[in-house]
Amino acid sequence: MKDIMTAPFLVEMIRTVTNMYNHGWDERNGGNISLMLEEDEITDYLDIHHVCREIPIGFEAPDLAGRYFLVTGTGKYFKNVQYDPEKNLGLFRIAKDGCTAELLWGYSDGGRFTSELPAHLMSHMERLAVDSKNCVVMHCHPANLLAMTYVHDLDEKAFTRTLWQMCTECIVVFPDGVNVLPWMLCGTNEIGRATAEKMRTARLVVWAQHGIYGAGKDLDETFGLIETAEKAAEIYMKIAGLPLKNTITDAQLHELEQHFDVVAREGYLS
């Protein structure tokens, strides 16, 4: 077997987690990531028939049975992942019953996956139904997006249009817009179901007064989605309350659609 510490998926996960912490998005043990992997990405590094232990996932996910996930641990600090990946991350397979995680590697101190796993796995199921290439769900607490939920209307169309108007690239990066959930208790199946439902129509879901969820085909794309939305929110928070002399018009947003061959969410532009 090859050293799992050299596995591309693990190297990239460590880089991403560290970058998120350095951006200030994941204070203390805030935030979590799940990366869905193909079996052939794993077999050179792990004996997939050796199950370290089984962990109930707390709900039924039959559509994910047999799928493999690399997931950050509950209560773990993102800043520590680079120093002890085996303690702070875990790689598991969803068992045939759809209710159990079969741990293959990680959580070496007896820990388990993030308490937000329901939101992650439910979101994975919804995104796979939309785009079979989506394999990442990422949750973090970017300060400006969080701040924006205190001062901006939480209507999804209004929230999306504001972000689109802050940076020229926004409509190109997330033409499907941003969905928004009002404050809900985190770490529950209820918020997991609500998030997954929002994931049907957008890859970004804001949790008001909490943070954001992003989904994408890989860690880079998903990080970039959140990074772009956060930059737009930062600009908004700097100008909110000031008299605007200029903006990006709907006509200009349509120009961007045509030039970059993207389609803005239906009904969001005049």
PDB file of C-alpha atoms in Angstrom:
ATOM      1  CA  MET A   1       0.000   0.000   0.000  1.00  0.00           C
ATOM      2  CA  LYS A   2       1.098   3.561  -0.712  1.00  0.00           C
ATOM      3  CA  ASP A   3       1.331   6.067   2.140  1.00  0.00           C
ATOM      4  CA  ILE A   4      -2.089   7.669   2.446  1.00  0.00           C
ATOM      5  CA  MET A   5      -0.434  10.938   3.428  1.00  0.00           C
ATOM      6  CA  THR A   6       0.679  11.193  -0.211  1.00  0.00           C
ATOM      7  CA  ALA A   7      -2.801  10.551  -1.633  1.00  0.00           C
ATOM      8  CA  PRO A   8      -3.840  13.491  -3.862  1.00  0.00           C
ATOM      9  CA  PHE A   9      -7.272  13.703  -2.241  1.00  0.00           C
ATOM     10  CA  LEU A  10      -5.763  13.960   1.241  1.00  0.00           C
ATOM     11  CA  VAL A  11      -3.087  16.457   0.223  1.00  0.00           C
ATOM     12  CA  GLU A  12      -5.702  18.696  -1.390  1.00  0.00           C
ATOM     13  CA  MET A  13      -8.074  18.395   1.564  1.00  0.00           C
ATOM     14  CA  ILE A  14      -5.324  19.477   3.972  1.00  0.00           C
ATOM     15  CA  ARG A  15      -4.417  22.426   1.729  1.00  0.00           C
ATOM     16  CA  THR A  16      -8.032  23.515   1.439  1.00  0.00           C
ATOM     17  CA  VAL A  17      -8.805  23.248   5.145  1.00  0.00           C
ATOM     18  CA  THR A  18      -5.660  25.215   5.984  1.00  0.00           C
ATOM     19  CA  ASN A  19      -6.484  27.885   3.404  1.00  0.00           C
ATOM     20  CA  MET A  20     -10.014  28.232   4.778  1.00  0.00           C
ATOM     21  CA  TYR A  21      -8.645  28.715   8.284  1.00  0.00           C
ATOM     22  CA  ASN A  22      -6.129  31.275   7.053  1.00  0.00           C
ATOM     23  CA  HIS A  23      -8.950  33.185   5.351  1.00  0.00           C
ATOM     24  CA  GLY A  24     -10.667  33.473   8.730  1.00  0.00           C
ATOM     25  CA  TRP A  25     -13.655  31.416   7.630  1.00  0.00           C
ATOM     26  CA  ASP A  26     -13.301  28.621  10.190  1.00  0.00           C
ATOM     27  CA  GLU A  27     -12.607  29.878  13.679  1.00  0.00           C
ATOM     28  CA  ARG A  28     -12.071  27.325  16.448  1.00  0.00           C
ATOM     29  CA  ASN A  29     -13.955  24.194  15.309  1.00  0.00           C
ATOM     30  CA  GLY A  30     -16.299  26.135  13.025  1.00  0.00           C
ATOM     31  CA  GLY A  31     -16.955  24.726   9.573  1.00  0.00           C
ATOM     32  CA  ASN A  32     -16.749  21.324   7.928  1.00  0.00           C
ATOM     33  CA  ILE A  33     -16.057  19.678   4.567  1.00  0.00           C
ATOM     34  CA  SER A  34     -17.109  16.418   2.951  1.00  0.00           C
ATOM     35  CA  LEU A  35     -15.393  15.103  -0.171  1.00  0.00           C
ATOM     36  CA  MET A  36     -16.972  12.167  -1.994  1.00  0.00           C
ATOM     37  CA  LEU A  37     -14.390   9.784  -3.455  1.00  0.00           C
ATOM     38  CA  GLU A  38     -14.422   6.996  -6.006  1.00  0.00           C
ATOM     39  CA  GLU A  39     -13.272   3.573  -4.856  1.00  0.00           C
ATOM     40  CA  ASP A  40     -10.380   3.514  -7.314  1.00  0.00           C
ATOM     41  CA  GLU A  41      -9.005   6.695  -5.746  1.00  0.00           C
ATOM     42  CA  ILE A  42      -8.679   4.888  -2.427  1.00  0.00           C
ATOM     43  CA  THR A  43      -7.596   1.310  -3.074  1.00  0.00           C
ATOM     44  CA  ASP A  44      -3.888   2.120  -3.526  1.00  0.00           C
ATOM     45  CA  TYR A  45      -3.842   3.647  -0.041  1.00  0.00           C
ATOM     46  CA  LEU A  46      -6.286   1.635   2.089  1.00  0.00           C
ATOM     47  CA  ASP A  47      -7.633  -1.866   2.472  1.00  0.00           C
ATOM     48  CA  ILE A  48     -11.301  -1.101   1.826  1.00  0.00           C
ATOM     49  CA  HIS A  49     -12.283  -4.428   3.433  1.00  0.00           C
ATOM     50  CA  HIS A  50     -10.796  -3.468   6.789  1.00  0.00           C
ATOM     51  CA  VAL A  51     -13.370  -1.514   8.778  1.00  0.00           C
ATOM     52  CA  CYS A  52     -11.913   0.166  11.870  1.00  0.00           C
ATOM     53  CA  ARG A  53     -15.323   0.719  13.466  1.00  0.00           C
ATOM     54  CA  GLU A  54     -18.914   1.527  12.602  1.00  0.00           C
ATOM     55  CA  ILE A  55     -20.623   4.833  13.438  1.00  0.00           C
ATOM     56  CA  PRO A  56     -24.385   5.458  13.077  1.00  0.00           C
ATOM     57  CA  ILE A  57     -25.065   8.470  10.858  1.00  0.00           C
ATOM     58  CA  GLY A  58     -28.408   9.308  12.464  1.00  0.00           C
ATOM     59  CA  PHE A  59     -30.664   9.069   9.405  1.00  0.00           C
ATOM     60  CA  GLU A  60     -31.223   6.931   6.325  1.00  0.00           C
ATOM     61  CA  ALA A  61     -29.195   7.641   3.196  1.00  0.00           C
ATOM     62  CA  PRO A  62     -29.828   4.596   0.969  1.00  0.00           C
ATOM     63  CA  ASP A  63     -28.905   6.542  -2.183  1.00  0.00           C
ATOM     64  CA  LEU A  64     -25.359   6.902  -0.842  1.00  0.00           C
ATOM     65  CA  ALA A  65     -24.818   3.261   0.158  1.00  0.00           C
ATOM     66  CA  GLY A  66     -21.365   2.165  -0.963  1.00  0.00           C
ATOM     67  CA  ARG A  67     -20.137   5.740  -1.413  1.00  0.00           C
ATOM     68  CA  TYR A  68     -16.868   6.891   0.156  1.00  0.00           C
ATOM     69  CA  PHE A  69     -16.390  10.205   1.971  1.00  0.00           C
ATOM     70  CA  LEU A  70     -13.461  12.088   3.491  1.00  0.00           C
ATOM     71  CA  VAL A  71     -14.959  14.324   6.199  1.00  0.00           C
ATOM     72  CA  THR A  72     -13.689  16.707   8.869  1.00  0.00           C
ATOM     73  CA  GLY A  73     -14.232  15.603  12.460  1.00  0.00           C
ATOM     74  CA  THR A  74     -16.598  16.977  15.049  1.00  0.00           C
ATOM     75  CA  GLY A  75     -15.043  19.436  17.468  1.00  0.00           C
ATOM     76  CA  LYS A  76     -11.828  19.554  15.448  1.00  0.00           C
ATOM     77  CA  TYR A  77      -9.981  22.783  14.731  1.00  0.00           C
ATOM     78  CA  PHE A  78      -9.180  23.429  11.068  1.00  0.00           C
ATOM     79  CA  LYS A  79      -5.819  24.900  12.085  1.00  0.00           C
ATOM     80  CA  ASN A  80      -4.743  21.492  13.420  1.00  0.00           C
ATOM     81  CA  VAL A  81      -5.620  19.357  10.390  1.00  0.00           C
ATOM     82  CA  GLN A  82      -2.266  19.921   8.698  1.00  0.00           C
ATOM     83  CA  TYR A  83      -0.397  18.741  11.806  1.00  0.00           C
ATOM     84  CA  ASP A  84      -2.454  15.605  12.536  1.00  0.00           C
ATOM     85  CA  PRO A  85      -4.701  14.644   9.614  1.00  0.00           C
ATOM     86  CA  GLU A  86      -5.470  11.177  10.993  1.00  0.00           C
ATOM     87  CA  LYS A  87      -6.942  12.639  14.167  1.00  0.00           C
ATOM     88  CA  ASN A  88      -8.915  15.449  12.561  1.00  0.00           C
ATOM     89  CA  LEU A  89     -10.209  13.763   9.392  1.00  0.00           C
ATOM     90  CA  GLY A  90     -11.951  10.490   8.691  1.00  0.00           C
ATOM     91  CA  LEU A  91     -12.545   8.415   5.583  1.00  0.00           C
ATOM     92  CA  PHE A  92     -15.583   6.171   5.655  1.00  0.00           C
ATOM     93  CA  ARG A  93     -17.993   4.243   3.452  1.00  0.00           C
ATOM     94  CA  ILE A  94     -21.753   4.384   3.821  1.00  0.00           C
ATOM     95  CA  ALA A  95     -22.824   0.810   4.611  1.00  0.00           C
ATOM     96  CA  LYS A  96     -25.403  -1.156   2.665  1.00  0.00           C
ATOM     97  CA  ASP A  97     -28.052  -0.268   5.252  1.00  0.00           C
ATOM     98  CA  GLY A  98     -27.619   3.424   4.393  1.00  0.00           C
ATOM     99  CA  CYS A  99     -27.575   4.217   8.115  1.00  0.00           C
ATOM    100  CA  THR A 100     -24.003   3.442   9.143  1.00  0.00           C
ATOM    101  CA  ALA A 101     -20.580   4.869   8.390  1.00  0.00           C
ATOM    102  CA  GLU A 102     -17.891   2.199   8.056  1.00  0.00           C
ATOM    103  CA  LEU A 103     -14.707   3.974   9.163  1.00  0.00           C
ATOM    104  CA  LEU A 104     -11.695   2.965   7.068  1.00  0.00           C
ATOM    105  CA  TRP A 105      -9.199   5.563   8.269  1.00  0.00           C
ATOM    106  CA  GLY A 106      -8.962   8.532  10.621  1.00  0.00           C
ATOM    107  CA  TYR A 107     -10.687   9.859  13.748  1.00  0.00           C
ATOM    108  CA  SER A 108      -7.764   8.184  15.499  1.00  0.00           C
ATOM    109  CA  ASP A 109      -8.634   9.584  18.918  1.00  0.00           C
ATOM    110  CA  GLY A 110     -12.012   7.855  18.894  1.00  0.00           C
ATOM    111  CA  GLY A 111     -13.811  10.844  17.398  1.00  0.00           C
ATOM    112  CA  ARG A 112     -16.396  10.943  14.670  1.00  0.00           C
ATOM    113  CA  PHE A 113     -17.558  13.013  11.726  1.00  0.00           C
ATOM    114  CA  THR A 114     -18.908  16.549  11.962  1.00  0.00           C
ATOM    115  CA  SER A 115     -22.269  17.061  13.643  1.00  0.00           C
ATOM    116  CA  GLU A 116     -23.373  18.672  10.372  1.00  0.00           C
ATOM    117  CA  LEU A 117     -23.059  15.358   8.502  1.00  0.00           C
ATOM    118  CA  PRO A 118     -26.843  15.183   7.894  1.00  0.00           C
ATOM    119  CA  ALA A 119     -26.740  18.508   6.035  1.00  0.00           C
ATOM    120  CA  HIS A 120     -23.728  17.302   4.056  1.00  0.00           C
ATOM    121  CA  LEU A 121     -25.045  13.907   3.010  1.00  0.00           C
ATOM    122  CA  MET A 122     -28.550  15.183   2.257  1.00  0.00           C
ATOM    123  CA  SER A 123     -26.975  17.937   0.143  1.00  0.00           C
ATOM    124  CA  HIS A 124     -24.790  15.391  -1.651  1.00  0.00           C
ATOM    125  CA  MET A 125     -27.882  13.397  -2.568  1.00  0.00           C
ATOM    126  CA  GLU A 126     -29.635  16.452  -3.964  1.00  0.00           C
ATOM    127  CA  ARG A 127     -26.616  17.732  -5.880  1.00  0.00           C
ATOM    128  CA  LEU A 128     -25.920  14.301  -7.401  1.00  0.00           C
ATOM    129  CA  ALA A 129     -29.460  14.308  -8.755  1.00  0.00           C
ATOM    130  CA  VAL A 130     -28.738  17.651 -10.429  1.00  0.00           C
ATOM    131  CA  ASP A 131     -25.125  17.059 -11.503  1.00  0.00           C
ATOM    132  CA  SER A 132     -23.381  13.708 -11.123  1.00  0.00           C
ATOM    133  CA  LYS A 133     -19.989  15.493 -11.021  1.00  0.00           C
ATOM    134  CA  ASN A 134     -20.723  17.318  -7.761  1.00  0.00           C
ATOM    135  CA  CYS A 135     -18.657  15.638  -5.052  1.00  0.00           C
ATOM    136  CA  VAL A 136     -17.878  18.383  -2.495  1.00  0.00           C
ATOM    137  CA  VAL A 137     -19.974  20.045   0.180  1.00  0.00           C
ATOM    138  CA  MET A 138     -18.257  22.806   2.159  1.00  0.00           C
ATOM    139  CA  HIS A 139     -19.521  24.793   5.150  1.00  0.00           C
ATOM    140  CA  CYS A 140     -17.809  27.798   6.723  1.00  0.00           C
ATOM    141  CA  HIS A 141     -18.414  31.158   8.400  1.00  0.00           C
ATOM    142  CA  PRO A 142     -17.174  33.989   6.138  1.00  0.00           C
ATOM    143  CA  ALA A 143     -17.530  37.225   8.103  1.00  0.00           C
ATOM    144  CA  ASN A 144     -18.951  39.465   5.397  1.00  0.00           C
ATOM    145  CA  LEU A 145     -21.620  37.057   4.182  1.00  0.00           C
ATOM    146  CA  LEU A 146     -22.595  36.487   7.791  1.00  0.00           C
ATOM    147  CA  ALA A 147     -22.731  40.240   8.446  1.00  0.00           C
ATOM    148  CA  MET A 148     -24.797  40.770   5.316  1.00  0.00           C
ATOM    149  CA  THR A 149     -27.572  38.561   6.711  1.00  0.00           C
ATOM    150  CA  TYR A 150     -28.073  41.080   9.522  1.00  0.00           C
ATOM    151  CA  VAL A 151     -28.605  44.111   7.314  1.00  0.00           C
ATOM    152  CA  HIS A 152     -29.898  42.819   3.967  1.00  0.00           C
ATOM    153  CA  ASP A 153     -33.296  41.470   2.978  1.00  0.00           C
ATOM    154  CA  LEU A 154     -33.091  37.667   3.065  1.00  0.00           C
ATOM    155  CA  ASP A 155     -35.220  37.298  -0.062  1.00  0.00           C
ATOM    156  CA  GLU A 156     -33.159  35.033  -2.306  1.00  0.00           C
ATOM    157  CA  LYS A 157     -33.661  37.039  -5.485  1.00  0.00           C
ATOM    158  CA  ALA A 158     -32.748  40.309  -3.765  1.00  0.00           C
ATOM    159  CA  PHE A 159     -29.745  38.733  -2.006  1.00  0.00           C
ATOM    160  CA  THR A 160     -28.465  37.204  -5.247  1.00  0.00           C
ATOM    161  CA  ARG A 161     -28.911  40.369  -7.287  1.00  0.00           C
ATOM    162  CA  THR A 162     -27.003  42.409  -4.726  1.00  0.00           C
ATOM    163  CA  LEU A 163     -24.058  40.001  -4.890  1.00  0.00           C
ATOM    164  CA  TRP A 164     -24.156  39.920  -8.703  1.00  0.00           C
ATOM    165  CA  GLN A 165     -23.998  43.725  -8.749  1.00  0.00           C
ATOM    166  CA  MET A 166     -20.961  43.924  -6.454  1.00  0.00           C
ATOM    167  CA  CYS A 167     -18.430  42.138  -8.702  1.00  0.00           C
ATOM    168  CA  THR A 168     -18.415  41.665 -12.462  1.00  0.00           C
ATOM    169  CA  GLU A 169     -17.369  38.008 -12.089  1.00  0.00           C
ATOM    170  CA  CYS A 170     -20.198  36.977  -9.742  1.00  0.00           C
ATOM    171  CA  ILE A 171     -22.864  36.168 -12.321  1.00  0.00           C
ATOM    172  CA  VAL A 172     -20.250  34.180 -14.235  1.00  0.00           C
ATOM    173  CA  VAL A 173     -19.136  32.181 -11.183  1.00  0.00           C
ATOM    174  CA  PHE A 174     -22.575  31.520  -9.679  1.00  0.00           C
ATOM    175  CA  PRO A 175     -25.260  32.192 -12.316  1.00  0.00           C
ATOM    176  CA  ASP A 176     -27.575  29.884 -10.374  1.00  0.00           C
ATOM    177  CA  GLY A 177     -27.596  32.470  -7.590  1.00  0.00           C
ATOM    178  CA  VAL A 178     -27.581  32.101  -3.828  1.00  0.00           C
ATOM    179  CA  ASN A 179     -30.329  30.525  -1.751  1.00  0.00           C
ATOM    180  CA  VAL A 180     -30.959  31.641   1.824  1.00  0.00           C
ATOM    181  CA  LEU A 181     -32.256  29.935   4.948  1.00  0.00           C
ATOM    182  CA  PRO A 182     -33.484  31.940   7.949  1.00  0.00           C
ATOM    183  CA  TRP A 183     -31.815  31.112  11.257  1.00  0.00           C
ATOM    184  CA  MET A 184     -32.319  27.472  12.265  1.00  0.00           C
ATOM    185  CA  LEU A 185     -30.791  25.255  14.935  1.00  0.00           C
ATOM    186  CA  CYS A 186     -27.606  23.763  13.481  1.00  0.00           C
ATOM    187  CA  GLY A 187     -26.501  20.143  13.698  1.00  0.00           C
ATOM    188  CA  THR A 188     -30.012  18.751  13.193  1.00  0.00           C
ATOM    189  CA  ASN A 189     -31.711  16.690  10.509  1.00  0.00           C
ATOM    190  CA  GLU A 190     -34.211  19.528  10.102  1.00  0.00           C
ATOM    191  CA  ILE A 191     -31.618  22.031   8.928  1.00  0.00           C
ATOM    192  CA  GLY A 192     -30.044  19.265   6.864  1.00  0.00           C
ATOM    193  CA  ARG A 193     -33.295  18.677   4.990  1.00  0.00           C
ATOM    194  CA  ALA A 194     -33.892  22.406   4.532  1.00  0.00           C
ATOM    195  CA  THR A 195     -30.352  22.917   3.186  1.00  0.00           C
ATOM    196  CA  ALA A 196     -30.640  19.968   0.816  1.00  0.00           C
ATOM    197  CA  GLU A 197     -33.908  21.307  -0.566  1.00  0.00           C
ATOM    198  CA  LYS A 198     -32.198  24.643  -1.288  1.00  0.00           C
ATOM    199  CA  MET A 199     -29.332  22.775  -2.970  1.00  0.00           C
ATOM    200  CA  ARG A 200     -31.719  21.625  -5.700  1.00  0.00           C
ATOM    201  CA  THR A 201     -31.608  25.054  -7.318  1.00  0.00           C
ATOM    202  CA  ALA A 202     -28.278  26.608  -6.259  1.00  0.00           C
ATOM    203  CA  ARG A 203     -24.784  25.522  -5.250  1.00  0.00           C
ATOM    204  CA  LEU A 204     -24.581  28.199  -2.549  1.00  0.00           C
ATOM    205  CA  VAL A 205     -26.893  28.244   0.468  1.00  0.00           C
ATOM    206  CA  VAL A 206     -26.535  30.964   3.087  1.00  0.00           C
ATOM    207  CA  TRP A 207     -27.466  30.168   6.670  1.00  0.00           C
ATOM    208  CA  ALA A 208     -28.589  33.508   8.110  1.00  0.00           C
ATOM    209  CA  GLN A 209     -26.568  34.659  11.125  1.00  0.00           C
ATOM    210  CA  HIS A 210     -24.360  31.569  10.770  1.00  0.00           C
ATOM    211  CA  GLY A 211     -22.480  30.982   7.518  1.00  0.00           C
ATOM    212  CA  ILE A 212     -22.708  29.392   4.088  1.00  0.00           C
ATOM    213  CA  TYR A 213     -22.824  26.003   2.362  1.00  0.00           C
ATOM    214  CA  GLY A 214     -21.239  25.474  -1.032  1.00  0.00           C
ATOM    215  CA  ALA A 215     -21.223  22.501  -3.392  1.00  0.00           C
ATOM    216  CA  GLY A 216     -19.128  21.745  -6.454  1.00  0.00           C
ATOM    217  CA  LYS A 217     -17.234  19.258  -8.556  1.00  0.00           C
ATOM    218  CA  ASP A 218     -13.992  19.577  -6.586  1.00  0.00           C
ATOM    219  CA  LEU A 219     -12.433  21.397  -3.639  1.00  0.00           C
ATOM    220  CA  ASP A 220     -11.055  24.219  -5.786  1.00  0.00           C
ATOM    221  CA  GLU A 221     -14.370  25.001  -7.453  1.00  0.00           C
ATOM    222  CA  THR A 222     -16.307  24.941  -4.203  1.00  0.00           C
ATOM    223  CA  PHE A 223     -13.743  27.089  -2.404  1.00  0.00           C
ATOM    224  CA  GLY A 224     -13.855  29.529  -5.332  1.00  0.00           C
ATOM    225  CA  LEU A 225     -17.640  29.770  -5.206  1.00  0.00           C
ATOM    226  CA  ILE A 226     -17.580  30.779  -1.561  1.00  0.00           C
ATOM    227  CA  GLU A 227     -14.558  33.023  -2.033  1.00  0.00           C
ATOM    228  CA  THR A 228     -16.296  34.947  -4.820  1.00  0.00           C
ATOM    229  CA  ALA A 229     -19.550  35.377  -2.900  1.00  0.00           C
ATOM    230  CA  GLU A 230     -17.629  36.487   0.194  1.00  0.00           C
ATOM    231  CA  LYS A 231     -15.670  39.090  -1.809  1.00  0.00           C
ATOM    232  CA  ALA A 232     -18.964  40.479  -3.142  1.00  0.00           C
ATOM    233  CA  ALA A 233     -20.404  40.583   0.383  1.00  0.00           C
ATOM    234  CA  GLU A 234     -17.301  42.412   1.587  1.00  0.00           C
ATOM    235  CA  ILE A 235     -17.810  45.111  -1.047  1.00  0.00           C
ATOM    236  CA  TYR A 236     -21.484  45.364  -0.132  1.00  0.00           C
ATOM    237  CA  MET A 237     -20.703  45.796   3.562  1.00  0.00           C
ATOM    238  CA  LYS A 238     -18.216  48.570   2.713  1.00  0.00           C
ATOM    239  CA  ILE A 239     -20.756  50.557   0.675  1.00  0.00           C
ATOM    240  CA  ALA A 240     -24.034  49.676   2.410  1.00  0.00           C
ATOM    241  CA  GLY A 241     -25.682  52.910   3.523  1.00  0.00           C
ATOM    242  CA  LEU A 242     -23.623  55.095   1.200  1.00  0.00           C
ATOM    243  CA  PRO A 243     -25.259  56.897  -1.748  1.00  0.00           C
ATOM    244  CA  LEU A 244     -24.586  54.823  -4.872  1.00  0.00           C
ATOM    245  CA  LYS A 245     -23.528  56.697  -7.979  1.00  0.00           C
ATOM    246  CA  ASN A 246     -22.942  53.600 -10.145  1.00  0.00           C
ATOM    247  CA  THR A 247     -23.961  49.959 -10.344  1.00  0.00           C
ATOM    248  CA  ILE A 248     -23.842  46.979 -12.707  1.00  0.00           C
ATOM    249  CA  THR A 249     -27.116  47.148 -14.622  1.00  0.00           C
ATOM    250  CA  ASP A 250     -29.284  44.243 -15.727  1.00  0.00           C
ATOM    251  CA  ALA A 251     -28.358  45.036 -19.324  1.00  0.00           C
ATOM    252  CA  GLN A 252     -24.691  44.650 -18.410  1.00  0.00           C
ATOM    253  CA  LEU A 253     -25.387  41.415 -16.537  1.00  0.00           C
ATOM    254  CA  HIS A 254     -27.066  40.111 -19.706  1.00  0.00           C
ATOM    255  CA  GLU A 255     -23.914  41.077 -21.644  1.00  0.00           C
ATOM    256  CA  LEU A 256     -21.865  38.983 -19.218  1.00  0.00           C
ATOM    257  CA  GLU A 257     -24.249  36.041 -19.692  1.00  0.00           C
ATOM    258  CA  GLN A 258     -23.799  36.145 -23.444  1.00  0.00           C
ATOM    259  CA  HIS A 259     -20.058  36.725 -23.432  1.00  0.00           C
ATOM    260  CA  PHE A 260     -19.261  33.965 -20.931  1.00  0.00           C
ATOM    261  CA  ASP A 261     -21.981  31.586 -22.122  1.00  0.00           C
ATOM    262  CA  VAL A 262     -23.771  31.289 -18.786  1.00  0.00           C
ATOM    263  CA  VAL A 263     -27.486  31.458 -18.023  1.00  0.00           C
ATOM    264  CA  ALA A 264     -28.641  33.538 -15.080  1.00  0.00           C
ATOM    265  CA  ARG A 265     -31.282  32.070 -12.830  1.00  0.00           C
ATOM    266  CA  GLU A 266     -34.650  32.435 -14.491  1.00  0.00           C
ATOM    267  CA  GLY A 267     -36.619  35.500 -13.400  1.00  0.00           C
ATOM    268  CA  TYR A 268     -33.712  37.144 -11.585  1.00  0.00           C
ATOM    269  CA  LEU A 269     -32.916  39.697 -14.297  1.00  0.00           C
ATOM    270  CA  SER A 270     -35.270  42.100 -16.047  1.00  0.00           C
TER     271      SER A 270
END
